[in-house]
Tab-separated table of C-alpha atoms in Angstrom:
chain	number	residue	atom	x	y	z
A	1	ILE	CA	83.360	90.880	82.849
A	2	GLN	CA	84.641	91.888	79.441
A	3	GLY	CA	88.001	93.265	78.462
A	4	GLY	CA	87.849	97.011	78.178
A	5	SER	CA	85.396	97.238	81.089
A	6	GLY	CA	85.831	100.434	83.014
A	7	PHE	CA	84.621	101.950	86.227
A	8	ASN	CA	85.109	105.060	88.302
A	9	VAL	CA	85.311	105.256	92.078
A	10	LEU	CA	85.497	108.056	94.607
A	11	ILE	CA	87.916	107.692	97.494
A	12	ASN	CA	88.316	109.886	100.539
A	13	ASP	CA	91.542	108.548	102.027
A	14	ASN	CA	93.747	111.581	101.393
A	15	PRO	CA	94.188	113.832	104.447
A	16	ASN	CA	95.598	116.597	102.226
A	17	VAL	CA	92.259	117.337	100.542
A	18	PRO	CA	88.806	117.763	102.159
A	19	PHE	CA	86.880	116.088	99.326
A	20	ALA	CA	86.585	112.697	97.657
A	21	GLU	CA	88.925	112.144	94.709
A	22	PRO	CA	87.882	110.356	91.506
A	23	ILE	CA	89.939	107.395	90.297
A	24	SER	CA	89.266	105.834	86.883
A	25	PHE	CA	90.078	102.217	86.085
A	26	VAL	CA	89.967	100.213	82.873
A	27	VAL	CA	90.323	96.418	82.976
A	28	ASN	CA	91.881	95.461	79.657
A	29	SER	CA	92.517	92.008	78.233
A	30	THR	CA	95.328	90.469	76.216
A	31	PRO	CA	94.344	89.578	72.635
A	32	GLY	CA	94.279	85.814	72.114
A	33	ASN	CA	94.102	84.913	75.812
A	34	THR	CA	91.000	82.850	76.556
A	35	ASN	CA	91.121	83.310	80.347
A	36	ASN	CA	87.885	85.098	81.146
A	37	ALA	CA	87.379	87.433	84.042
A	38	THR	CA	84.592	86.036	86.233
A	39	TYR	CA	82.444	86.688	89.272
A	40	ARG	CA	80.632	83.669	90.667
A	41	VAL	CA	79.009	82.342	93.818
A	42	ARG	CA	80.014	78.797	94.770
A	43	LEU	CA	77.694	76.225	96.351
A	44	GLY	CA	78.984	77.067	99.846
A	45	LYS	CA	78.036	80.714	99.157
A	46	ASN	CA	81.652	81.811	98.766
A	47	GLN	CA	81.960	84.618	96.242
A	48	VAL	CA	84.890	84.542	93.814
A	49	LEU	CA	86.129	87.476	91.746
A	50	SER	CA	88.836	86.439	89.300
A	51	LEU	CA	90.465	88.930	86.944
A	52	PRO	CA	93.215	86.665	85.561
A	53	ASN	CA	94.588	88.768	82.770
A	54	ILE	CA	94.778	92.486	83.442
A	55	THR	CA	96.941	94.456	81.051
A	56	GLY	CA	96.205	97.801	82.618
A	57	ILE	CA	94.670	99.290	85.731
A	58	GLU	CA	95.355	102.993	85.764
A	59	GLY	CA	94.433	105.723	88.173
A	60	SER	CA	95.483	109.209	89.103
A	61	ARG	CA	94.708	111.411	92.053
A	62	VAL	CA	93.364	114.933	91.865
A	63	GLU	CA	96.238	116.105	94.035
A	64	ASN	CA	99.097	116.600	91.571
A	65	GLU	CA	102.051	117.535	93.732
A	66	ALA	CA	105.691	117.547	92.675
A	67	PRO	CA	107.645	115.433	91.937
A	68	THR	CA	104.945	113.256	90.354
A	69	THR	CA	101.387	113.573	89.151
A	70	ASN	CA	100.352	110.559	91.251
A	71	ILE	CA	99.548	108.479	88.161
A	72	GLN	CA	99.897	104.718	88.669
A	73	LYS	CA	99.607	101.818	86.221
A	74	PHE	CA	99.488	98.127	87.131
A	75	ASN	CA	99.187	94.846	85.257
A	76	GLY	CA	98.759	91.258	86.390
A	77	SER	CA	95.871	89.399	88.000
A	78	ILE	CA	93.452	89.879	90.890
A	79	TYR	CA	91.711	87.052	92.789
A	80	LEU	CA	89.378	87.480	95.789
A	81	GLU	CA	87.361	84.784	97.573
A	82	GLY	CA	85.113	85.029	100.627
A	83	GLN	CA	81.526	85.117	101.876
A	84	ASN	CA	81.013	88.821	101.081
A	85	ILE	CA	83.973	90.125	99.118
A	86	PHE	CA	82.434	93.538	98.358
A	87	THR	CA	81.254	94.278	101.918
A	88	PHE	CA	83.944	92.399	103.839
A	89	LYS	CA	84.688	95.143	106.384
A	90	GLN	CA	80.993	95.300	107.386
A	91	ASP	CA	80.683	91.500	107.501
A	92	LEU	CA	80.279	89.275	110.546
A	93	ASN	CA	82.980	88.793	113.146
A	94	GLY	CA	85.476	86.130	112.072
A	95	SER	CA	84.772	86.325	108.348
A	96	THR	CA	87.734	85.823	106.025
A	97	LEU	CA	88.811	87.112	102.633
A	98	ASP	CA	91.416	85.148	100.664
A	99	PHE	CA	93.439	86.882	97.974
A	100	LYS	CA	95.984	85.888	95.323
A	101	HIS	CA	97.257	88.735	93.176
A	102	VAL	CA	100.105	89.261	90.755
A	103	ILE	CA	100.886	92.964	90.436
A	104	ASN	CA	103.662	94.022	88.057
A	105	GLY	CA	105.226	90.556	88.364
A	106	VAL	CA	105.069	90.350	92.186
A	107	SER	CA	102.885	87.557	93.660
A	108	ILE	CA	100.896	88.642	96.710
A	109	GLU	CA	98.922	85.964	98.557
A	110	GLY	CA	97.262	85.929	101.940
A	111	GLN	CA	94.127	86.110	104.032
A	112	SER	CA	92.324	88.914	105.845
A	113	THR	CA	90.141	88.309	108.909
A	114	ASN	CA	87.471	90.697	110.202
A	115	GLN	CA	87.232	90.898	114.002
A	116	ASN	CA	84.395	93.333	114.790
A	117	GLY	CA	85.488	95.776	112.082
A	118	VAL	CA	89.221	95.468	112.810
A	119	VAL	CA	90.882	93.744	109.863
A	120	SER	CA	94.027	91.641	110.270
A	121	THR	CA	95.837	90.572	107.114
A	122	THR	CA	98.432	87.813	107.019
A	123	LEU	CA	100.616	87.581	103.925
A	124	LYS	CA	101.961	84.205	102.764
A	125	SER	CA	103.945	85.705	99.900
A	126	PRO	CA	106.057	87.520	98.858
A	127	PHE	CA	107.014	87.395	102.572
A	128	ALA	CA	105.299	86.325	105.787
A	129	GLN	CA	103.909	89.428	107.502
A	130	LYS	CA	100.844	90.353	109.558
A	131	PHE	CA	99.075	93.734	109.420
A	132	THR	CA	96.135	95.010	111.478
A	133	PHE	CA	94.075	98.048	110.549
């Protein structure tokens, strides 16, 4: 995964609009930093996505309501590890997804568990908390 890589996604999580909204992302890199972004499959079949040096993830929603235009910008690192990190919610009962992120200087670490399509996430940091959705 090279610095400057970009991708677009459509999301349909906004109840205020009846259509999918486009979000654009660019994964930048810091000049001189040799930490490479990687995707690999380990011997035990665990997949690992590591984006250690993100200088900008930006996105904006179509819905531009006052007081903001819904533009967000993040920097830091993203780390995901599990059997099927891209299809985790559709994965087998009991599968887990480990994550370690640093977003705008805040460390977020924890594990999500899929129980028949219901995902429970337990945070280790920045505070201990459990969420189910």
